[in-house]
Short mmCIF file of C-alpha atoms and ligand atoms in Angstrom, two decimals:
data_model
loop_
_atom_site.label_atom_id
_atom_site.label_comp_id
_atom_site.label_asym_id
_atom_site.label_seq_id
_atom_site.Cartn_x
_atom_site.Cartn_y
_atom_site.Cartn_z
CA MET A 1 54.68 -23.99 -5.79
CA PRO A 2 57.28 -26.70 -6.44
CA ILE A 3 57.52 -27.77 -10.10
CA HIS A 4 58.68 -31.30 -10.87
CA VAL A 5 59.49 -33.04 -14.12
CA SER A 6 58.87 -36.75 -14.35
CA ALA A 7 58.76 -39.56 -16.92
CA GLN A 8 56.41 -41.65 -14.80
CA PRO A 9 53.41 -43.11 -16.72
CA PRO A 10 50.50 -40.63 -16.32
CA ALA A 11 48.06 -43.30 -15.12
CA THR A 12 50.26 -44.10 -12.11
CA LEU A 13 50.67 -40.61 -10.66
CA GLU A 14 48.86 -39.76 -7.43
CA VAL A 15 47.59 -36.19 -7.72
CA ASP A 16 44.36 -34.30 -7.14
CA TRP A 17 44.09 -33.51 -10.84
CA LEU A 18 45.72 -34.94 -13.90
CA ILE A 19 45.49 -32.57 -16.87
CA ALA A 20 45.82 -33.84 -20.45
CA THR A 21 45.50 -31.95 -23.73
CA LEU A 22 43.61 -32.96 -26.85
CA THR A 23 43.72 -31.45 -30.32
CA GLU A 24 40.88 -31.54 -32.83
CA GLN A 25 42.20 -34.44 -34.84
CA GLU A 26 41.36 -38.06 -35.46
CA GLU A 27 43.72 -39.94 -33.16
CA PHE A 28 44.35 -39.69 -29.44
CA HIS A 29 48.04 -39.09 -28.83
CA PRO A 30 49.90 -42.00 -27.16
CA ALA A 31 49.63 -40.70 -23.60
CA LEU A 32 45.91 -40.15 -24.01
CA ARG A 33 45.51 -43.68 -25.45
CA ALA A 34 47.18 -45.06 -22.34
CA LEU A 35 44.87 -43.05 -20.08
CA ASP A 36 41.86 -44.16 -22.12
CA ALA A 37 42.87 -47.80 -21.69
CA ALA A 38 43.35 -47.38 -17.93
CA LEU A 39 39.92 -45.72 -17.79
CA ASP A 40 38.25 -48.59 -19.62
CA GLY A 41 37.64 -46.59 -22.80
CA VAL A 42 35.64 -43.76 -21.28
CA LEU A 43 37.50 -41.14 -23.33
CA THR A 44 36.71 -43.01 -26.56
CA ARG A 45 33.05 -43.21 -25.58
CA LEU A 46 32.93 -39.51 -24.69
CA ARG A 47 34.46 -38.67 -28.02
CA GLU A 48 32.03 -40.89 -29.95
CA ARG A 49 29.14 -39.07 -28.28
CA GLY A 50 30.57 -35.71 -29.24
CA ASP A 51 31.31 -34.75 -25.64
CA LEU A 52 35.08 -34.69 -26.13
CA THR A 53 36.10 -32.81 -29.27
CA GLY A 54 39.40 -31.09 -28.53
CA LYS A 55 37.96 -27.71 -29.58
CA ALA A 56 40.09 -24.84 -28.28
CA GLY A 57 39.31 -24.18 -24.63
CA GLU A 58 36.93 -27.15 -24.24
CA ILE A 59 37.10 -28.56 -20.72
CA VAL A 60 36.01 -32.12 -19.96
CA LYS A 61 36.26 -33.20 -16.34
CA LEU A 62 36.16 -36.70 -14.91
CA PRO A 63 35.77 -35.87 -11.23
CA ASP A 64 36.07 -39.57 -10.35
CA ALA A 65 38.84 -41.11 -12.41
CA ARG A 66 38.65 -44.72 -11.31
CA GLY A 67 41.41 -46.66 -13.06
CA LEU A 68 43.95 -43.88 -12.60
CA ASN A 69 45.94 -43.17 -9.48
CA ALA A 70 44.97 -39.55 -9.92
CA ALA A 71 41.75 -38.59 -8.14
CA ARG A 72 40.42 -36.63 -11.13
CA LEU A 73 41.15 -36.09 -14.79
CA LEU A 74 40.68 -32.95 -16.88
CA VAL A 75 41.07 -32.91 -20.64
CA VAL A 76 41.51 -29.48 -22.24
CA GLY A 77 41.03 -28.83 -25.94
CA LEU A 78 43.80 -27.15 -27.95
CA GLY A 79 41.87 -26.72 -31.20
CA LYS A 80 43.01 -27.64 -34.71
CA PRO A 81 46.73 -28.47 -34.80
CA SER A 82 47.26 -26.03 -37.69
CA ALA A 83 45.67 -23.21 -35.68
CA ILE A 84 47.62 -23.69 -32.45
CA THR A 85 49.71 -20.66 -31.49
CA THR A 86 51.50 -19.60 -28.33
CA ALA A 87 48.52 -17.36 -27.55
CA SER A 88 45.92 -20.07 -28.12
CA PHE A 89 47.91 -22.64 -26.17
CA GLU A 90 48.25 -20.25 -23.27
CA LYS A 91 44.52 -19.57 -23.27
CA SER A 92 43.79 -23.29 -23.08
CA ALA A 93 46.37 -23.82 -20.35
CA VAL A 94 45.06 -20.99 -18.15
CA THR A 95 41.49 -22.22 -18.72
CA ALA A 96 42.52 -25.66 -17.45
CA VAL A 97 44.40 -24.28 -14.45
CA ARG A 98 41.52 -22.01 -13.53
CA ALA A 99 39.18 -25.00 -13.68
CA VAL A 100 41.17 -26.82 -10.99
CA THR A 101 42.14 -23.92 -8.69
CA ASP A 102 38.70 -23.17 -7.26
CA LYS A 103 39.73 -25.26 -4.23
CA ALA A 104 42.78 -24.86 -2.01
CA SER A 105 46.04 -26.82 -2.13
CA ARG A 106 45.54 -28.84 -5.28
CA THR A 107 48.32 -31.04 -6.58
CA VAL A 108 48.33 -31.16 -10.36
CA ALA A 109 50.20 -33.05 -13.05
CA VAL A 110 50.14 -32.08 -16.73
CA VAL A 111 50.73 -34.61 -19.49
CA LEU A 112 52.92 -32.83 -22.04
CA ASN A 113 52.13 -33.69 -25.62
CA SER A 114 55.09 -33.74 -27.98
CA SER A 115 53.09 -34.38 -31.15
CA SER A 116 50.71 -32.28 -33.24
CA THR A 117 50.85 -29.08 -31.25
CA GLY A 118 52.05 -26.89 -34.11
CA PRO A 119 54.80 -24.40 -33.24
CA VAL A 120 54.34 -25.00 -29.54
CA ASN A 121 56.98 -27.68 -29.00
CA LEU A 122 57.72 -29.60 -25.83
CA LEU A 123 59.99 -26.96 -24.31
CA ARG A 124 57.61 -24.12 -25.11
CA GLN A 125 54.81 -26.16 -23.52
CA SER A 126 56.89 -26.66 -20.39
CA GLU A 127 57.53 -22.93 -20.09
CA LEU A 128 53.87 -22.12 -20.74
CA TRP A 129 52.47 -24.66 -18.27
CA ALA A 130 54.79 -23.45 -15.52
CA ALA A 131 53.86 -19.81 -16.16
CA CYS A 132 50.15 -20.55 -16.54
CA GLY A 133 50.20 -22.76 -13.44
CA LEU A 134 51.23 -19.68 -11.47
CA VAL A 135 49.09 -17.11 -13.26
CA GLY A 136 45.92 -19.24 -13.37
CA GLY A 137 46.07 -19.93 -9.65
CA ARG A 138 46.22 -16.30 -8.66
CA GLY A 139 43.06 -14.22 -8.29
CA GLN A 140 42.41 -10.53 -7.68
CA ALA A 141 40.33 -10.88 -4.49
CA PHE A 142 42.77 -9.51 -1.91
CA HIS A 143 39.88 -8.25 0.14
CA LYS A 144 37.32 -11.07 0.04
CA THR A 145 36.70 -12.77 3.35
CA GLU A 146 36.41 -16.09 1.57
CA THR A 147 38.63 -16.15 -1.46
CA ASP A 148 37.67 -18.11 -4.55
CA ARG A 149 40.98 -18.77 -6.29
CA PHE A 150 43.88 -20.73 -4.84
CA PRO A 151 47.51 -21.22 -5.89
CA LEU A 152 48.45 -24.76 -6.86
CA LYS A 153 50.23 -26.68 -4.16
CA ASP A 154 52.42 -28.57 -6.56
CA LEU A 155 52.83 -28.99 -10.34
CA THR A 156 54.38 -31.97 -12.14
CA LEU A 157 55.18 -31.91 -15.85
CA LEU A 158 54.99 -35.42 -17.31
CA ILE A 159 57.23 -36.25 -20.25
CA GLU A 160 57.52 -39.44 -22.28
CA SER A 161 61.19 -40.16 -21.79
CA GLY A 162 63.74 -39.04 -19.26
CA SER A 163 66.20 -37.96 -21.95
CA VAL A 164 64.81 -34.43 -22.27
CA GLU A 165 64.37 -33.94 -18.55
CA ASN A 166 67.02 -31.26 -18.11
CA GLU A 167 65.83 -29.12 -21.02
CA VAL A 168 62.24 -29.40 -19.81
CA LYS A 169 63.36 -28.42 -16.31
CA SER A 170 65.12 -25.29 -17.47
CA ALA A 171 62.20 -24.30 -19.70
CA ALA A 172 59.89 -24.73 -16.71
CA ALA A 173 62.26 -22.66 -14.56
CA LYS A 174 62.02 -19.82 -17.09
CA GLY A 175 58.23 -20.21 -17.12
CA ARG A 176 58.15 -19.92 -13.36
CA ILE A 177 60.14 -16.69 -13.44
CA LEU A 178 57.84 -15.22 -16.10
CA GLY A 179 54.70 -16.37 -14.26
CA ASP A 180 55.92 -14.80 -11.01
CA ALA A 181 56.75 -11.55 -12.81
CA VAL A 182 53.32 -11.42 -14.46
CA ASN A 183 51.70 -12.06 -11.07
CA LEU A 184 53.76 -9.31 -9.46
CA THR A 185 52.58 -6.81 -12.08
CA ARG A 186 48.99 -8.05 -11.70
CA GLU A 187 49.14 -7.66 -7.94
CA LEU A 188 50.48 -4.10 -8.08
CA VAL A 189 47.70 -3.15 -10.52
CA ASN A 190 45.01 -4.93 -8.50
CA ARG A 191 45.94 -3.27 -5.20
CA THR A 192 43.61 -0.43 -4.23
CA PRO A 193 44.71 3.20 -4.65
CA GLU A 194 44.72 3.32 -0.84
CA GLU A 195 47.39 0.60 -0.83
CA MET A 196 49.30 1.57 -3.94
CA TYR A 197 50.39 5.21 -4.14
CA PRO A 198 53.70 6.70 -5.25
CA GLU A 199 55.54 6.11 -1.99
CA SER A 200 54.24 2.60 -1.40
CA PHE A 201 54.98 1.64 -5.01
CA ALA A 202 58.53 2.97 -4.59
CA ARG A 203 58.88 0.95 -1.39
CA ARG A 204 57.92 -2.23 -3.24
CA ALA A 205 60.47 -1.43 -5.93
CA ARG A 206 63.16 -0.98 -3.32
CA GLN A 207 62.26 -4.24 -1.56
CA LEU A 208 62.47 -6.05 -4.85
CA ALA A 209 65.86 -4.53 -5.66
CA ASP A 210 67.10 -5.57 -2.22
CA GLU A 211 66.55 -9.21 -3.21
CA PHE A 212 69.10 -8.97 -6.02
CA SER A 213 72.71 -7.86 -5.81
CA SER A 214 72.45 -7.08 -9.54
CA LEU A 215 69.61 -4.55 -9.10
CA THR A 216 70.14 -1.10 -7.67
CA CYS A 217 67.29 1.20 -6.82
CA GLU A 218 67.22 4.95 -6.47
CA VAL A 219 64.07 6.84 -5.46
CA TRP A 220 63.63 10.55 -6.10
CA ASP A 221 61.33 12.52 -3.83
CA GLU A 222 59.59 15.85 -4.52
CA GLU A 223 62.59 17.92 -3.67
CA ARG A 224 64.88 15.99 -5.96
CA LEU A 225 62.31 16.05 -8.73
CA ALA A 226 62.16 19.83 -8.40
CA ASP A 227 65.98 20.08 -8.46
CA GLU A 228 65.92 18.00 -11.62
CA ASN A 229 63.46 20.35 -13.35
CA MET A 230 60.66 17.84 -13.66
CA GLY A 231 58.01 20.54 -13.86
CA ALA A 232 55.44 18.57 -15.85
CA LEU A 233 55.39 15.54 -13.55
CA LEU A 234 55.30 17.79 -10.47
CA ALA A 235 52.36 19.78 -11.81
CA VAL A 236 50.25 16.63 -12.09
CA ALA A 237 51.27 15.52 -8.60
CA ARG A 238 50.33 18.82 -6.95
CA GLY A 239 46.62 18.01 -6.59
CA SER A 240 47.26 15.12 -4.22
CA VAL A 241 48.47 14.94 -0.63
CA LYS A 242 50.40 11.85 -1.71
CA ALA A 243 53.86 12.97 -2.78
CA PRO A 244 55.25 11.92 -6.17
CA ARG A 245 58.26 9.70 -6.71
CA MET A 246 60.47 8.55 -9.52
CA VAL A 247 62.04 5.12 -9.26
CA ILE A 248 65.25 4.32 -11.09
CA LEU A 249 66.13 0.63 -11.22
CA GLU A 250 69.50 -0.24 -12.69
CA TYR A 251 70.49 -3.64 -13.97
CA LEU A 252 73.92 -3.27 -15.58
CA HIS A 253 75.01 -6.76 -16.42
CA GLY A 254 76.03 -6.41 -20.06
CA GLY A 255 79.77 -6.06 -19.56
CA PRO A 256 82.04 -3.23 -20.72
CA ASN A 257 80.82 -1.00 -23.57
CA ALA A 258 77.47 -2.76 -23.80
CA PRO A 259 74.59 -0.49 -24.88
CA THR A 260 71.78 0.33 -22.46
CA LEU A 261 68.06 -0.17 -22.88
CA ALA A 262 65.54 1.90 -20.93
CA PHE A 263 62.04 0.85 -19.94
CA VAL A 264 59.90 3.82 -18.94
CA GLY A 265 56.54 3.31 -17.20
CA LYS A 266 53.57 5.58 -16.52
CA GLY A 267 52.75 5.22 -12.85
CA VAL A 268 49.60 7.25 -12.17
CA THR A 269 48.46 5.40 -9.06
CA PHE A 270 45.00 6.88 -9.43
CA ASP A 271 43.65 9.03 -12.27
CA SER A 272 40.58 11.05 -11.36
CA GLY A 273 41.14 13.25 -14.41
CA GLY A 274 41.92 16.26 -12.21
CA TYR A 275 39.75 19.34 -12.92
CA SER A 276 38.89 17.72 -16.27
CA LEU A 277 37.18 15.25 -13.96
CA LYS A 278 36.26 11.80 -15.25
CA PRO A 279 32.68 10.59 -14.87
CA THR A 280 32.24 7.73 -12.38
CA ASP A 281 32.22 5.00 -15.02
CA GLY A 282 35.51 6.15 -16.48
CA MET A 283 37.13 6.64 -13.07
CA LEU A 284 36.06 3.28 -11.65
CA THR A 285 39.05 1.31 -12.91
CA MET A 286 41.66 4.08 -12.71
CA LYS A 287 43.71 2.28 -10.07
CA CYS A 288 45.06 0.55 -13.18
CA ASP A 289 46.71 3.73 -14.42
CA MET A 290 50.07 2.71 -12.96
CA ALA A 291 50.15 -0.47 -15.05
CA GLY A 292 53.01 0.83 -17.21
CA ALA A 293 55.21 1.25 -14.13
CA ALA A 294 54.06 -2.11 -12.74
CA THR A 295 54.95 -3.78 -16.04
CA VAL A 296 58.43 -2.28 -15.92
CA LEU A 297 58.90 -3.52 -12.35
CA GLY A 298 57.67 -7.03 -13.22
CA ALA A 299 59.96 -7.23 -16.23
CA MET A 300 63.01 -5.95 -14.31
CA ASN A 301 62.33 -8.62 -11.69
CA ALA A 302 62.33 -11.37 -14.31
CA ILE A 303 65.41 -9.99 -16.08
CA ALA A 304 67.33 -10.04 -12.80
CA GLU A 305 66.10 -13.55 -11.96
CA LEU A 306 67.09 -14.78 -15.40
CA ASN A 307 70.49 -13.18 -14.99
CA LEU A 308 70.39 -11.80 -18.55
CA LYS A 309 73.69 -10.42 -19.78
CA VAL A 310 72.36 -6.97 -20.69
CA ASN A 311 72.16 -3.39 -19.47
CA VAL A 312 68.61 -2.33 -18.70
CA ILE A 313 67.33 0.53 -16.63
CA GLY A 314 63.72 0.81 -15.49
CA LEU A 315 62.29 4.28 -14.89
CA MET A 316 58.92 4.72 -13.23
CA GLY A 317 57.17 8.09 -12.88
CA LEU A 318 54.75 7.90 -9.95
CA VAL A 319 52.00 10.42 -9.19
CA GLU A 320 48.35 10.57 -8.23
CA ASN A 321 46.08 12.80 -10.37
CA LEU A 322 43.50 14.41 -8.08
CA VAL A 323 41.80 17.74 -7.48
CA SER A 324 42.53 20.20 -4.68
CA GLY A 325 42.88 23.93 -4.10
CA ASP A 326 46.41 23.65 -5.40
CA ALA A 327 45.86 21.24 -8.29
CA TYR A 328 47.10 22.19 -11.74
CA LYS A 329 44.59 23.90 -13.98
CA LEU A 330 43.49 24.17 -17.57
CA GLY A 331 45.41 27.02 -19.15
CA ASP A 332 48.49 26.51 -16.99
CA VAL A 333 51.77 26.42 -18.88
CA LEU A 334 54.32 23.92 -17.61
CA LYS A 335 58.01 23.63 -18.32
CA ALA A 336 59.29 20.11 -18.83
CA ARG A 337 62.79 18.92 -17.93
CA ASN A 338 64.05 19.41 -21.50
CA GLY A 339 62.81 23.03 -21.57
CA VAL A 340 59.76 22.40 -23.76
CA THR A 341 56.75 24.44 -22.56
CA ILE A 342 53.34 22.77 -22.44
CA GLU A 343 49.90 24.34 -22.38
CA VAL A 344 47.52 22.31 -20.23
CA ALA A 345 44.39 21.92 -22.33
CA ASN A 346 43.05 18.99 -20.32
CA THR A 347 44.18 17.84 -16.89
CA ASP A 348 43.07 14.30 -17.76
CA ALA A 349 45.87 14.07 -20.33
CA GLU A 350 48.27 13.70 -17.40
CA GLY A 351 50.14 10.53 -18.35
CA ARG A 352 52.00 12.21 -21.20
CA LEU A 353 53.08 15.00 -18.81
CA VAL A 354 54.59 12.48 -16.39
CA LEU A 355 56.26 10.60 -19.24
CA ALA A 356 57.61 13.81 -20.78
CA ASP A 357 59.93 14.35 -17.83
CA VAL A 358 60.86 10.70 -17.31
CA LEU A 359 61.63 10.25 -21.02
CA SER A 360 63.79 13.39 -20.93
CA TYR A 361 65.68 11.93 -18.01
CA ALA A 362 66.25 8.69 -19.94
CA VAL A 363 67.68 10.76 -22.80
CA ASP A 364 69.95 12.66 -20.39
CA ARG A 365 71.21 9.37 -19.01
CA GLY A 366 72.46 8.58 -22.48
CA VAL A 367 70.57 5.33 -22.89
CA ASP A 368 70.69 3.80 -26.36
CA LYS A 369 67.13 2.66 -26.87
CA ILE A 370 63.83 3.37 -25.13
CA ILE A 371 60.52 1.56 -24.70
CA ASP A 372 57.79 3.30 -22.75
CA LEU A 373 54.59 1.69 -21.52
CA ALA A 374 51.49 3.57 -20.53
CA THR A 375 47.76 3.22 -20.08
CA LEU A 376 47.75 6.42 -22.08
CA THR A 377 44.57 6.87 -24.10
CA GLY A 378 41.00 5.68 -24.29
CA ALA A 379 41.40 6.43 -28.01
CA CYS A 380 43.79 3.50 -28.37
CA VAL A 381 41.15 1.19 -26.86
CA VAL A 382 38.60 2.59 -29.33
CA ALA A 383 41.02 1.93 -32.20
CA LEU A 384 42.31 -1.54 -31.30
CA GLY A 385 39.95 -2.95 -28.68
CA GLU A 386 40.70 -4.20 -25.20
CA ASP A 387 43.15 -6.93 -26.12
CA VAL A 388 45.59 -5.31 -28.54
CA VAL A 389 48.53 -3.09 -27.61
CA GLY A 390 49.24 -0.13 -29.93
CA THR A 391 52.84 0.65 -30.86
CA PHE A 392 54.16 4.03 -31.96
CA THR A 393 57.73 4.78 -32.95
CA ASN A 394 60.28 7.13 -34.47
CA ALA A 395 62.43 4.11 -35.44
CA PRO A 396 60.66 1.34 -37.40
CA ALA A 397 63.57 -1.11 -37.17
CA TRP A 398 63.50 -0.88 -33.38
CA GLU A 399 59.73 -1.23 -33.39
CA LYS A 400 60.09 -4.39 -35.49
CA LYS A 401 62.13 -5.99 -32.68
CA VAL A 402 59.35 -5.25 -30.23
CA LEU A 403 56.70 -6.60 -32.60
CA ASP A 404 58.70 -9.79 -33.13
CA ALA A 405 59.17 -10.28 -29.39
CA ALA A 406 55.44 -9.83 -28.81
CA GLU A 407 54.73 -12.36 -31.55
CA THR A 408 57.06 -14.88 -29.90
CA CYS A 409 55.29 -14.38 -26.57
CA GLY A 410 51.81 -14.55 -28.08
CA GLU A 411 50.91 -11.02 -26.99
CA PRO A 412 48.67 -9.16 -29.50
CA ILE A 413 50.12 -5.86 -30.69
CA TRP A 414 49.68 -3.59 -33.72
CA PRO A 415 51.70 -0.66 -35.15
CA MET A 416 50.02 2.73 -35.50
CA PRO A 417 50.99 5.59 -37.85
CA MET A 418 53.12 8.55 -36.78
CA PHE A 419 52.65 10.96 -39.70
CA ASP A 420 53.98 14.46 -39.13
CA ASN A 421 50.65 16.14 -39.85
CA PHE A 422 49.39 14.93 -36.48
CA ASN A 423 51.72 17.56 -34.98
CA GLU A 424 49.33 20.24 -36.27
CA LEU A 425 46.75 19.05 -33.77
CA ILE A 426 48.92 19.67 -30.72
CA LYS A 427 50.17 23.14 -31.67
CA SER A 428 49.53 25.74 -28.98
CA ASP A 429 49.07 29.50 -29.32
CA VAL A 430 50.80 30.18 -26.02
CA ALA A 431 53.40 27.43 -25.55
CA ASP A 432 55.57 25.01 -27.55
CA VAL A 433 52.91 22.30 -27.47
CA LYS A 434 49.59 21.53 -25.82
CA ASN A 435 48.76 18.33 -24.03
CA THR A 436 45.76 17.23 -26.11
CA GLY A 437 44.95 17.20 -29.78
CA GLY A 438 41.19 16.85 -29.50
CA ARG A 439 39.11 13.83 -30.37
CA TRP A 440 40.56 12.68 -33.66
CA GLY A 441 43.54 10.38 -33.67
CA GLY A 442 43.84 10.70 -29.90
CA ALA A 443 46.23 7.78 -29.48
CA VAL A 444 48.52 9.15 -32.19
CA THR A 445 48.56 12.77 -30.98
CA ALA A 446 49.49 11.46 -27.53
CA ALA A 447 52.42 9.59 -29.07
CA LYS A 448 53.44 12.62 -31.16
CA PHE A 449 53.49 14.59 -27.91
CA LEU A 450 55.80 12.03 -26.28
CA GLU A 451 58.08 12.09 -29.32
CA LYS A 452 59.03 15.67 -28.42
CA PHE A 453 60.74 14.37 -25.29
CA VAL A 454 62.83 11.49 -26.63
CA GLY A 455 65.53 13.69 -28.14
CA GLY A 456 65.71 11.66 -31.36
CA LYS A 457 66.64 8.43 -29.56
CA GLU A 458 65.28 5.21 -30.98
CA TRP A 459 62.02 4.85 -29.10
CA VAL A 460 58.88 2.72 -29.04
CA HIS A 461 55.76 3.74 -27.17
CA LEU A 462 53.35 1.00 -26.11
CA ASP A 463 49.81 2.16 -25.33
CA ILE A 464 48.51 -0.58 -23.03
CA ALA A 465 45.27 1.18 -21.97
CA GLY A 466 43.16 -1.75 -23.21
CA PRO A 467 45.20 -4.89 -22.48
CA ALA A 468 46.64 -3.91 -19.05
CA PHE A 469 43.33 -4.32 -17.27
CA ALA A 470 40.52 -6.76 -18.04
CA SER A 471 37.06 -5.48 -17.24
CA ALA A 472 35.55 -8.98 -16.95
CA THR A 473 36.65 -12.40 -15.76
CA LYS A 474 36.61 -15.06 -18.50
CA PRO A 475 37.32 -18.80 -18.26
CA HIS A 476 40.77 -18.17 -19.74
CA ARG A 477 41.61 -15.06 -17.75
CA GLU A 478 40.91 -13.50 -14.39
CA GLY A 479 39.61 -9.93 -14.60
CA GLY A 480 41.68 -7.01 -13.30
CA GLY A 481 45.39 -6.53 -13.93
CA THR A 482 46.70 -8.84 -16.65
CA GLY A 483 50.48 -8.40 -16.69
CA ALA A 484 50.32 -7.72 -20.43
CA MET A 485 53.72 -7.02 -22.03
CA VAL A 486 55.82 -8.26 -19.10
CA ARG A 487 56.91 -11.29 -21.12
CA THR A 488 57.42 -9.22 -24.26
CA LEU A 489 59.75 -6.83 -22.42
CA VAL A 490 61.78 -9.75 -21.09
CA GLU A 491 61.93 -11.22 -24.59
CA VAL A 492 63.11 -7.89 -26.03
CA ALA A 493 65.78 -7.60 -23.34
CA SER A 494 66.97 -11.12 -24.23
CA HIS A 495 67.38 -10.39 -27.95
CA TRP A 496 67.60 -6.68 -28.54
CA LYS A 497 71.23 -6.23 -29.58
N1 BES B 501 44.47 6.93 -18.00
C1 BES B 501 43.73 7.52 -19.05
C2 BES B 501 43.57 6.60 -20.27
C3 BES B 501 42.82 5.30 -20.07
C4 BES B 501 41.51 5.20 -20.50
C5 BES B 501 43.43 4.19 -19.54
C6 BES B 501 40.83 4.01 -20.35
C7 BES B 501 42.75 3.00 -19.39
C8 BES B 501 41.46 2.91 -19.80
C9 BES B 501 44.41 8.80 -19.51
O1 BES B 501 45.08 9.50 -18.54
C10 BES B 501 43.35 9.68 -20.03
O2 BES B 501 42.52 10.08 -19.27
N2 BES B 501 43.39 9.99 -21.32
C11 BES B 501 42.43 10.82 -21.91
C12 BES B 501 43.16 11.75 -22.87
C13 BES B 501 42.31 12.86 -23.39
C14 BES B 501 41.93 13.81 -22.27
C15 BES B 501 43.10 13.60 -24.45
C16 BES B 501 41.42 9.96 -22.65
O3 BES B 501 41.80 8.91 -23.17
O4 BES B 501 40.25 10.32 -22.65
MN1 MN B 502 43.85 10.84 -17.49
ZN1 ZN B 503 45.82 8.45 -16.97
#
């Protein structure tokens, strides 16, 4: 999808759809006034009748825009100027893009609005429209005979004067990189478990790394994982005929003596629960259980594209959690890479077992800071709902950086407590720790479990069980994989030192 920037008057542009924004305020902004004049006052009349209000997410279409060179006009509401945020702006933008991508090969121009859009200034808008142009045009129907969502053919960002053209262009270029990364993560999550299993995921990671001289990729197979004492990860993998993998992506671009950041992702390519089998309803969406790993891969892609001057390594633990005559059992005791022994109290608490070994490896690599991402607990979804990521940490100052980055990107996130008394719940009679703490505080006991494998390093755990996968399609968001936290990880990598 080519992205252009132009200072041409909006009424003169020949495109399938012209998109303009409107806030809930008295006056039309200058570009909208010009369009209204070219359209013989139809926008004024619509507004007088109450059919054009600028309420957040409102879509008004003129499918026959006589008076403009564009075939059609769409006006999307941004809400009250004082209430506009990155998140609300993005919602409106994706809603607009989704409203014009139900047909193939659309050319679209967006009229950027440099006034009364709160904190979302012209450059931020450029980045967001480029990203949303890509994300909104991509569906999840890889297997529909007739698909219902189509990428844009072409996107033009219209500005008022040519003087800011270069800044707008580079903001749009960043938006494109972020949009592509989000779509990559979404695609990996949306692929069926038949398509996306540890080996095929690792292959995708390697292909991606091959595109960049700055990215190196190492893949560990079963044998190597055994040599490296990854007993917890291997136990989970044993129930499947699909062999496990660990992917190590290195991006070392920070120069001499620069510290290293590690992203660690849970990559359970399908979670049946194992012998603690999930009921059908709970299992239905469990292709999404590798979203943590997919998020790491998407973010590493963007970081390499953006050529950030940092050291980041991405570690992805990939297994499938199934049942078989050789699957791991309740009552088994596993030994993790760092020597900690784990009583298996529930084979459906598998993500923390995979992460235990991958986190230990990150510690052994001597990384300076760690962020892990995992669709770890249903309890976190109960606590925070489907749209909010939970954060857990042993280092509040490090967590603050992650919270700030998420705020900048408009991704909802909330810190959870890590009191020591939660450790009581995961004490085992037969091993150092057990892998569940029962019903209460389930998201926290999972995090307290992980904490035992980070060796005191500064670490933030992101439970993305809710936000990684959307159960329903909404006007502002396609259902399925969402790419949540890809942009936040890139933002953290840009500003973490
Ligand atoms: N992958 C699930 C968590 C999950 C639930 C992700 C809903 C996305 C949506 C995880 O492996 C799991 O099964 N967790 C258990 C833990 C319990 C057995 C302690 C859970 O949440 O029930
Ligand atoms: Mn599970
Ligand atoms: Zn799981």
